[in-house]
XYZ file of C-alpha atoms in Angstrom:
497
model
C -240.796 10.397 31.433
C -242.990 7.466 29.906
C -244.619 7.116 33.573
C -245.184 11.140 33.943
C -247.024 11.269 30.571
C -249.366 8.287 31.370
C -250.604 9.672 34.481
C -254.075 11.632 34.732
C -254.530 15.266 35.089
C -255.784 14.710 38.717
C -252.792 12.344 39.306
C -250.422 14.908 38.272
C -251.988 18.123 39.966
C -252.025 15.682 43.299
C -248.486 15.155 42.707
C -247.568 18.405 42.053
C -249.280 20.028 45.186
C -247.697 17.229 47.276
C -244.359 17.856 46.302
C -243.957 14.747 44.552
C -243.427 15.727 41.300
C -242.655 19.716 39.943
C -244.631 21.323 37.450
C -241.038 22.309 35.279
C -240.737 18.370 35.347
C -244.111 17.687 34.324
C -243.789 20.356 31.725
C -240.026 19.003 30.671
C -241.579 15.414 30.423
C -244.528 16.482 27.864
C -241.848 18.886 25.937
C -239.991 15.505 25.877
C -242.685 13.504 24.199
C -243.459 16.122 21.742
C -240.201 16.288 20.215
C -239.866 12.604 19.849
C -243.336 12.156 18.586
C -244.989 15.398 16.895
C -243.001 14.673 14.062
C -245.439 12.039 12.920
C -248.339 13.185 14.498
C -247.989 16.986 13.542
C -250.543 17.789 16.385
C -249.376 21.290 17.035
C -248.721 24.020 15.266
C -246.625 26.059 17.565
C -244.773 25.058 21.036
C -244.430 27.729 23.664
C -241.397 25.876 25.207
C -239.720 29.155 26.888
C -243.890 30.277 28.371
C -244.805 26.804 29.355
C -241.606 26.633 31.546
C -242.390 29.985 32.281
C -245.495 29.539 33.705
C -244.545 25.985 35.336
C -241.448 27.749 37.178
C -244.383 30.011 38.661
C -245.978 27.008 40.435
C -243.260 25.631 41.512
C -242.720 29.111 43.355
C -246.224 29.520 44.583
C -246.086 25.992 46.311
C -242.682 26.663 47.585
C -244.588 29.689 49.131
C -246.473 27.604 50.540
C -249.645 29.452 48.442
C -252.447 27.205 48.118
C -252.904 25.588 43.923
C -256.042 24.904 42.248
C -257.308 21.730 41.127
C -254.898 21.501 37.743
C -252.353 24.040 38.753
C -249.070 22.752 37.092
C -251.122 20.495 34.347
C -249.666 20.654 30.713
C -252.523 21.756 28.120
C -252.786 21.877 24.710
C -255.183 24.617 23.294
C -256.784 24.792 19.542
C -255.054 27.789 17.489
C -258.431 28.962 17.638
C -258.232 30.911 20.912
C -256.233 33.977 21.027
C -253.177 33.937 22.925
C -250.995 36.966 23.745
C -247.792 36.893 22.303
C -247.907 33.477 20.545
C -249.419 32.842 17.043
C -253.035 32.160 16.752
C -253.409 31.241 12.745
C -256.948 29.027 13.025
C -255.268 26.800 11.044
C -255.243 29.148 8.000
C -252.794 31.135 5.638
C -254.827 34.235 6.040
C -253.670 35.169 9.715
C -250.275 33.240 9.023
C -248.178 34.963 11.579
C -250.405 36.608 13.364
C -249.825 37.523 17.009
C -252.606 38.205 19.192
C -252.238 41.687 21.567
C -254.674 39.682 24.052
C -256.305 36.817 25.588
C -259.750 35.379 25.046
C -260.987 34.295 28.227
C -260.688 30.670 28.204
C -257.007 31.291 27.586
C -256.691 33.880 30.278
C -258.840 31.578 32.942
C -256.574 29.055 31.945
C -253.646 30.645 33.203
C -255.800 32.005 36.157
C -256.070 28.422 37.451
C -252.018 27.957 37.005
C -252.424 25.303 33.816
C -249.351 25.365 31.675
C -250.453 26.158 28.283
C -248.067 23.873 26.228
C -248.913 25.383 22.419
C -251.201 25.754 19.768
C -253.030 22.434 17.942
C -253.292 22.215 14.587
C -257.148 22.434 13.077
C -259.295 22.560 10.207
C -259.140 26.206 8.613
C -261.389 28.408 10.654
C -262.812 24.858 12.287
C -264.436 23.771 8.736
C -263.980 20.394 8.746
C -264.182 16.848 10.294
C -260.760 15.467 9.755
C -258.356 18.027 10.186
C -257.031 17.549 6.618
C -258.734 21.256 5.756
C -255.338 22.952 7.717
C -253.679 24.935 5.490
C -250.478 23.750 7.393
C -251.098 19.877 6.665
C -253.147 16.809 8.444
C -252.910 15.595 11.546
C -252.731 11.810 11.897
C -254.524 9.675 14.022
C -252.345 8.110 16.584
C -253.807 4.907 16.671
C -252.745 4.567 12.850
C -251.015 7.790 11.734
C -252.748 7.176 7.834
C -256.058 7.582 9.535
C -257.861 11.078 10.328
C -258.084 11.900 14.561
C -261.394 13.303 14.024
C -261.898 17.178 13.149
C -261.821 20.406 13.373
C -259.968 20.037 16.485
C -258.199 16.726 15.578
C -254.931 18.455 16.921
C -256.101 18.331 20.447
C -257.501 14.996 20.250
C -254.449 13.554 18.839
C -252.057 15.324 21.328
C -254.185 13.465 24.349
C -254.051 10.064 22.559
C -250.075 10.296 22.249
C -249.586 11.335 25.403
C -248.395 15.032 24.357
C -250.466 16.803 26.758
C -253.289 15.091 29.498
C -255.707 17.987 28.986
C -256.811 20.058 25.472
C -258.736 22.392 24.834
C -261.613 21.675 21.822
C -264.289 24.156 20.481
C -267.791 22.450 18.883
C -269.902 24.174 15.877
C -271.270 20.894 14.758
C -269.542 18.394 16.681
C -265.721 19.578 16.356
C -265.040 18.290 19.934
C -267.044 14.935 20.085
C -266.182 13.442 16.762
C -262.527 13.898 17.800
C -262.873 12.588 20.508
C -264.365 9.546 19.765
C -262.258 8.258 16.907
C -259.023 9.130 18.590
C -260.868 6.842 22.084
C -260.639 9.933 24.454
C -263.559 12.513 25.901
C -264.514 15.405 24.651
C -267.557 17.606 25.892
C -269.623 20.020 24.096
C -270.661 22.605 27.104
C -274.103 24.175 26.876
C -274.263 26.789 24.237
C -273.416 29.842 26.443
C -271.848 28.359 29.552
C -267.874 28.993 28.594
C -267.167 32.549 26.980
C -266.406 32.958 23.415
C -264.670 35.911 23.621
C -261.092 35.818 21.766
C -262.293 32.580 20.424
C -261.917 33.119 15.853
C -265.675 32.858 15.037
C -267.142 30.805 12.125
C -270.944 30.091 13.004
C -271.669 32.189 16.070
C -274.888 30.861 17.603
C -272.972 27.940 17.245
C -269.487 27.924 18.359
C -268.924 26.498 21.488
C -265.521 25.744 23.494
C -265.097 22.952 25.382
C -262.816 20.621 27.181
C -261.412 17.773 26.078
C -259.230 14.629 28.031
C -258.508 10.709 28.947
C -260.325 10.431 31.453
C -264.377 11.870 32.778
C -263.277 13.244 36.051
C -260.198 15.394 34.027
C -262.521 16.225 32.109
C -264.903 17.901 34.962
C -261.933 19.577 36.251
C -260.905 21.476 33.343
C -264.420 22.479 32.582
C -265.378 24.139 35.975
C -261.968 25.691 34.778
C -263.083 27.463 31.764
C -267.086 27.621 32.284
C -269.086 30.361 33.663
C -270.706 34.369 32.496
C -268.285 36.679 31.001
C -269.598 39.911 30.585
C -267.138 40.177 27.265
C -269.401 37.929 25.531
C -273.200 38.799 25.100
C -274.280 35.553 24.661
C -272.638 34.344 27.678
C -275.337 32.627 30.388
C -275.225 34.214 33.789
C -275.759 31.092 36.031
C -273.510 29.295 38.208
C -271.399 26.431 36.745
C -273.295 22.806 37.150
C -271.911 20.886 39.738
C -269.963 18.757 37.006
C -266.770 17.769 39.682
C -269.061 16.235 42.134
C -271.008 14.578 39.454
C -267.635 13.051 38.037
C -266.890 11.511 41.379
C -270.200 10.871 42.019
C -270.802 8.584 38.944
C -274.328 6.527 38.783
C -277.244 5.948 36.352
C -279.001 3.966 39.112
C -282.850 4.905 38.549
C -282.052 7.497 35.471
C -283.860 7.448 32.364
C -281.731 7.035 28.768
C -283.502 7.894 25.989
C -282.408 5.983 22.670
C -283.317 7.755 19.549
C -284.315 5.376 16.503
C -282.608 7.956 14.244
C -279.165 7.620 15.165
C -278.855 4.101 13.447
C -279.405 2.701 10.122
C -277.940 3.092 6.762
C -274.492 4.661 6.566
C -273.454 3.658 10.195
C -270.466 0.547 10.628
C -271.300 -2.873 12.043
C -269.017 -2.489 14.797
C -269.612 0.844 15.894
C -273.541 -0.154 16.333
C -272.034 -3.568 18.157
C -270.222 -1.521 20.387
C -273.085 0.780 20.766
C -275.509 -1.970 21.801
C -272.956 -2.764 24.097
C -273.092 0.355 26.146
C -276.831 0.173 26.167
C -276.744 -3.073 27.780
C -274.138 -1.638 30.075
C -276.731 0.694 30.654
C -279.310 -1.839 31.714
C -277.217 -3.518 34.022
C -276.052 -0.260 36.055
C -279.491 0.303 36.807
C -280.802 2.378 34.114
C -284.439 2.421 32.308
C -284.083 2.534 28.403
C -286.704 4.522 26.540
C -287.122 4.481 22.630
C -287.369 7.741 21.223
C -289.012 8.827 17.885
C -287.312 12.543 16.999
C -288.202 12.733 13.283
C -286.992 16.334 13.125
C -283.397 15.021 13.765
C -283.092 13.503 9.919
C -282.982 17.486 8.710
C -280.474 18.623 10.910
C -277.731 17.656 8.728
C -279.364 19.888 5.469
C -280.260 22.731 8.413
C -276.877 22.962 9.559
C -274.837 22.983 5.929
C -277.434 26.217 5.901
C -277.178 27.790 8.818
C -273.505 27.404 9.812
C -271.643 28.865 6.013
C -274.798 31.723 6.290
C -272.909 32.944 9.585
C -269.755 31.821 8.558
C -269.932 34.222 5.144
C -270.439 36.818 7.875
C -267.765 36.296 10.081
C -265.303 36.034 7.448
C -266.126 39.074 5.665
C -263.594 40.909 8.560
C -260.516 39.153 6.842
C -260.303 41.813 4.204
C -255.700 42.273 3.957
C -256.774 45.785 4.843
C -256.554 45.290 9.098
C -254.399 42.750 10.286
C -253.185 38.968 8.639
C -252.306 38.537 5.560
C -251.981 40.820 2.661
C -251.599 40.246 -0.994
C -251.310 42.646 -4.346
C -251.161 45.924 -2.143
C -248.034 47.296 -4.947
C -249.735 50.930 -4.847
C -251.693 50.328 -8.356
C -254.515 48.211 -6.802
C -257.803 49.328 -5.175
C -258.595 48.560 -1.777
C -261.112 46.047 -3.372
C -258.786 43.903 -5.577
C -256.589 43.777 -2.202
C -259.076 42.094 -0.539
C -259.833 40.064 -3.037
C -256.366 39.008 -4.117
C -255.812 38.332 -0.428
C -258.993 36.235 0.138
C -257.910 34.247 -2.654
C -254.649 33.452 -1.324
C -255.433 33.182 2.688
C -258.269 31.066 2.337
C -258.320 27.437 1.707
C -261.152 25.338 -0.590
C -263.384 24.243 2.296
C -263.584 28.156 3.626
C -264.593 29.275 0.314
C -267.051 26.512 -0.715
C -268.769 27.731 2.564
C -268.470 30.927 2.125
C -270.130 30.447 -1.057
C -272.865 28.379 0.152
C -273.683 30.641 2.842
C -273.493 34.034 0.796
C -275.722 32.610 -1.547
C -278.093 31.185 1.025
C -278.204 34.585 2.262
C -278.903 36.282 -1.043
C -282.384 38.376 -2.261
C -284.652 36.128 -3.142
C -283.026 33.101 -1.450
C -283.284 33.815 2.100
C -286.555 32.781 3.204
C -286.200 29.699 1.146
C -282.817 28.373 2.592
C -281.422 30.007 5.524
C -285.370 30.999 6.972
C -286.261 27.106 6.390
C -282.985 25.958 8.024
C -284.024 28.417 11.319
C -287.335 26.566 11.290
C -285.839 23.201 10.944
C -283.956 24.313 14.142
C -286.544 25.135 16.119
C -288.548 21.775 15.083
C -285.493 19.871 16.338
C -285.330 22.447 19.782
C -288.466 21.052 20.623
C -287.646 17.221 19.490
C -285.294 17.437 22.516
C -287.701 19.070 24.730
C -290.210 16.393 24.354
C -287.817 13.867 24.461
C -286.455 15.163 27.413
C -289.840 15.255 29.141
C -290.045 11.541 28.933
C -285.936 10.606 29.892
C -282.553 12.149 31.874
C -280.125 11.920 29.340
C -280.260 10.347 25.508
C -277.325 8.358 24.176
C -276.007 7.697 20.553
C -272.805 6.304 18.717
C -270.802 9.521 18.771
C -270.022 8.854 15.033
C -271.218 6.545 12.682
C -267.691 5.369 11.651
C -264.569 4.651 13.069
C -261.891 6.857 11.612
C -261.402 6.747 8.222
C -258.288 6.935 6.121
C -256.421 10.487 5.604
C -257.617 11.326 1.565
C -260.444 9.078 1.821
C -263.436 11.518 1.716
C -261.037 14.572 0.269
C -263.081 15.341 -2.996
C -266.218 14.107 -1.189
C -267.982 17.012 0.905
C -271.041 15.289 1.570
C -269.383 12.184 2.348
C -267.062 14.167 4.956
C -270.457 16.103 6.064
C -271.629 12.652 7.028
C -269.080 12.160 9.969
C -270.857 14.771 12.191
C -274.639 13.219 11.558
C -275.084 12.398 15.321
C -273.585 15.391 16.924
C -275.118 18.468 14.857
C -279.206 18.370 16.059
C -277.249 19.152 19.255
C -275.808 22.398 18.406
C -278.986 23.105 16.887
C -280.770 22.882 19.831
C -277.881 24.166 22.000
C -277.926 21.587 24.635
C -274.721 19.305 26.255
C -273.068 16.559 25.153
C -270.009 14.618 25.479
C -268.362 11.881 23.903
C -266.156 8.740 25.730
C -264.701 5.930 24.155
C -266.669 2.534 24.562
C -264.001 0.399 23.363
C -262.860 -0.645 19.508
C -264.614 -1.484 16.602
C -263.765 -5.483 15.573
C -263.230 -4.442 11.812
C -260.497 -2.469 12.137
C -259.783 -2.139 16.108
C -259.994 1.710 16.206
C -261.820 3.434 18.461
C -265.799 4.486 18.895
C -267.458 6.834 21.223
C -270.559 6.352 22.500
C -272.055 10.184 22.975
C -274.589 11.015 26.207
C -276.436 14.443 25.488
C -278.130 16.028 28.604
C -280.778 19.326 28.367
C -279.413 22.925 28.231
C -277.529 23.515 31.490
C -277.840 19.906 32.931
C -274.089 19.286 31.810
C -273.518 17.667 35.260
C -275.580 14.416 33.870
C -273.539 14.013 31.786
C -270.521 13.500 34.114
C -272.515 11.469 36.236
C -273.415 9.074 33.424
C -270.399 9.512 31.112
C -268.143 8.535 35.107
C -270.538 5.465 35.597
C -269.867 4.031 32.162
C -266.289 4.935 32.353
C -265.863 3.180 35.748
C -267.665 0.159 34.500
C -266.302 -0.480 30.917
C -262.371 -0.456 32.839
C -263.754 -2.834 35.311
C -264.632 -5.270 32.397
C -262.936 -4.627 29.674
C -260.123 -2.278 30.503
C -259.267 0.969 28.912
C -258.188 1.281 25.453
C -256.418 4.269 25.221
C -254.299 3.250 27.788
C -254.172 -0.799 27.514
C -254.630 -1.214 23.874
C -253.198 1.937 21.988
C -250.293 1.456 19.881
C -247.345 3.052 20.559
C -245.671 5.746 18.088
């Protein structure tokens, strides 16, 4: 079992096709490690045990067939209770749709089972993805399993944490304001923020909607490429869905090189606020940089020091929207319907109960940001702050390829730490939001562990709006190199559970 769950998602497909291995013992092997482990971890919220071997019996038959399987058919996945699922629960982490069993698919779900990946379950989450620790579930944290008292990132720290204890070799991540990245890199795995359009957000539970973006998440760059030529490309089900053909991301994973590229390196993303050894490890990957062949350029985007304020405006605005549909009255939870209430104290008695502190402070924020008299000042400034940083990353991108960052400014902190603290917690996504602002793609890949308290750090490449196959070009050259010299820390240096 140990040697099944350590292998890659291209290892195990390979296997699988060969005849090496089975997809039911692939699938019985990841089962395995979830019951001995999730325990502690408490990465998902519900396993499919009877569908995943479901699904990896089908495989098993198709090969036997002698059919020809796709790139991951036969992989375990874990996907974020935020897609909807038919016939399992899809809660979004919250009380409010406690139960709750989807009649469909979104289409990420349903092109994962397209492609023959076994969907394992449902990762835990930060209610309705508000969050960056994954301590905002209404159905408890998830722990970090490089030290199970620290946070593995949020809102999707379930799916980062079930890659970094070897639950599941793929996950599935979405990214409002850096939900995918920040996991990733305190948990040392990859996560990648698609282009704002390129994978379908239909079925996905929306909080910010010209936000929102799913993405895939892995160990390894090149698993990474796989699963997102997997889920990406138009969907007609989704209006703001790009009709374009999926970058080349695949051939730009095995094609890895930053010989002759640009990086831009934005003065911005350092300073105050960010840890000693998560700027040492930074500099690090810069020089790394350097010696693979790349030019460094120093970039001045002044515009990215409001993101954080635009963002805390623009996301709970959208988010007071969206969450106006949970009303008891439709489907989810329902509370004080005893025939003597109106249908308004319903909802509100139900609101109340199904929604946790973080969803209502946003709520809040956002309804009042949205408010007569208020709009132009908050949510109309935010837009313009938005489109200010838009065109930071156009110029920027007129002088370099790619730009690189830390991924976070800290390593992961402890679980309770930044609890009564919102802006404190707000801080953890400082690096990744001016990208959902501006739409673009980014990913994040570990770049080894910070000397203070050896947990990981991410080092984050962002590429321009449908360019996403830079950054599996770059993100596979650093990869390649940092295992050649230093080794890789998930799978050298990790401690086990």
């Amino acid at each position: 079992m140990t040697d099944i769950i350590k292998l890659t998602a291209a290892e195990i497909a390979a296997k699988i096709a060969s005849g090496e291995l089975t997809a039911v013992e692939v699938t019985e092997a990841h089962l395995a490690r979830i019951e001995a482990v999730d325990e502690k971890v408490h990465a998902f919220l519900h396993v499919d045990r009877e569908g995943a071997l479901a699904q990896a019996r089908a495989v098993d038959e198709k090969r036997e067939r002698g059919e020809r399987l796709g790139p991951l058919a036969g992989v375990p996945l874990a996907l974020k209770d935020i897609f909807t699922t038919e016939g399992v629960p899809t809660t979004v982490g919250s009380k409010i749709l406690e139960g709750w069993i989807p009649p469909y698919d979104a289409t990420v779900t349903r092109k994962l089972k397209a492609a023959d990946v076994v969907i394992l379950g449902k990762t835990n989450m930060d209610e309705f993805a508000m969050g960056s620790s994954t301590e905002n579930s209404a159905y408890g944290p998830t722990g970090n399993p490089w030290d199970l008292t620290k946070i593995p990132g949020g809102s999707g720290g379930g799916s980062s944490a079930a890659l970094a204890a070897f639950e599941a070799p793929l996950a599935i991540g979405t990214d409002t304001g850096g939900s995918i990245r920040q996991p990733a890199a305190v948990t040392g795995t990859v996560g990648v923020k698609p282009t704002y359009g390129a994978v379908s957000r239909y079925g996905m539970v929306a909080f910010s909607s010209s936000l929102d973006q799913g993405g895939p998440c892995a160990r390894t760059v090149l698993d990474a490429a796989l699963l997102h030529e997997v889920i990406a490309g138009h969907d007609p089900l989704d209006s703001t869905s790009i009709d374009v053909p999926v970058p080349p991301v695949v051939e730009a994973a095995r094609n890895g090189s930053v010989a002759g590229m640009r990086v831009g390196v934005v003065k911005q993303f350092r300073g105050e606020g960010y840890q000693a050894g998560v700027i040492e490890r930074f500099d690090e990957s810069v020089a790394l940089l350097k010696e693979l062949g790349a030019e460094i350029v120093e970039l001045d985007c002044p515009s990215f020091d409001l993101a954080l304020s635009a963002y805390y405006l623009i996301a709970p605005s959208e988010c007071s929207s969206n969450l106006a549909r949970f009303d008891g009255l439709r489907y989810g939870l329902r509370t004080g319907d005893d025939g003597t209430r109106s249908a308004e104290e319903v909802t509100s008695l139900t609101r109340e109960a199904g929604f946790g502190p973080e969803v209502k402070r946003r709520i809040m924020l956002g309804t009042y940001a949205l408010s007569s008299g208020y709009y132009d000042a908050y949510y109309g400034s935010a837009q313009k702050v938005r489109t200010l940083i838009t065109r930071d990353f156009e110029k920027a991108f007129e002088q370099v390829d790619v730009i690189v960052s830390p991924t976070t400014p800290t390593t992961a902190f402890a679980i309770g730490e930044r609890a009564d603290d919102p802006m404190a917690m707000y801080l953890a996504d400082l690096c990744t939001i001016p990208t959902n602002l501006a739409g673009n793609a980014a990913m994040s890949l570990p770049c080894g562990l910070a000397p203070e308290d050896n947990l990981p750090v991410g080092l984050q490449i962002i590429a321009p709006a449908m360019q996403d196959d830079r950054l599996y070009k770059v993100g596979a050259a650093v990869e390649a190199a940092f295992v050649e010299k230093w080794g890789h820390p998930l799978l050298e240096e990790a401690p086990s559970l």
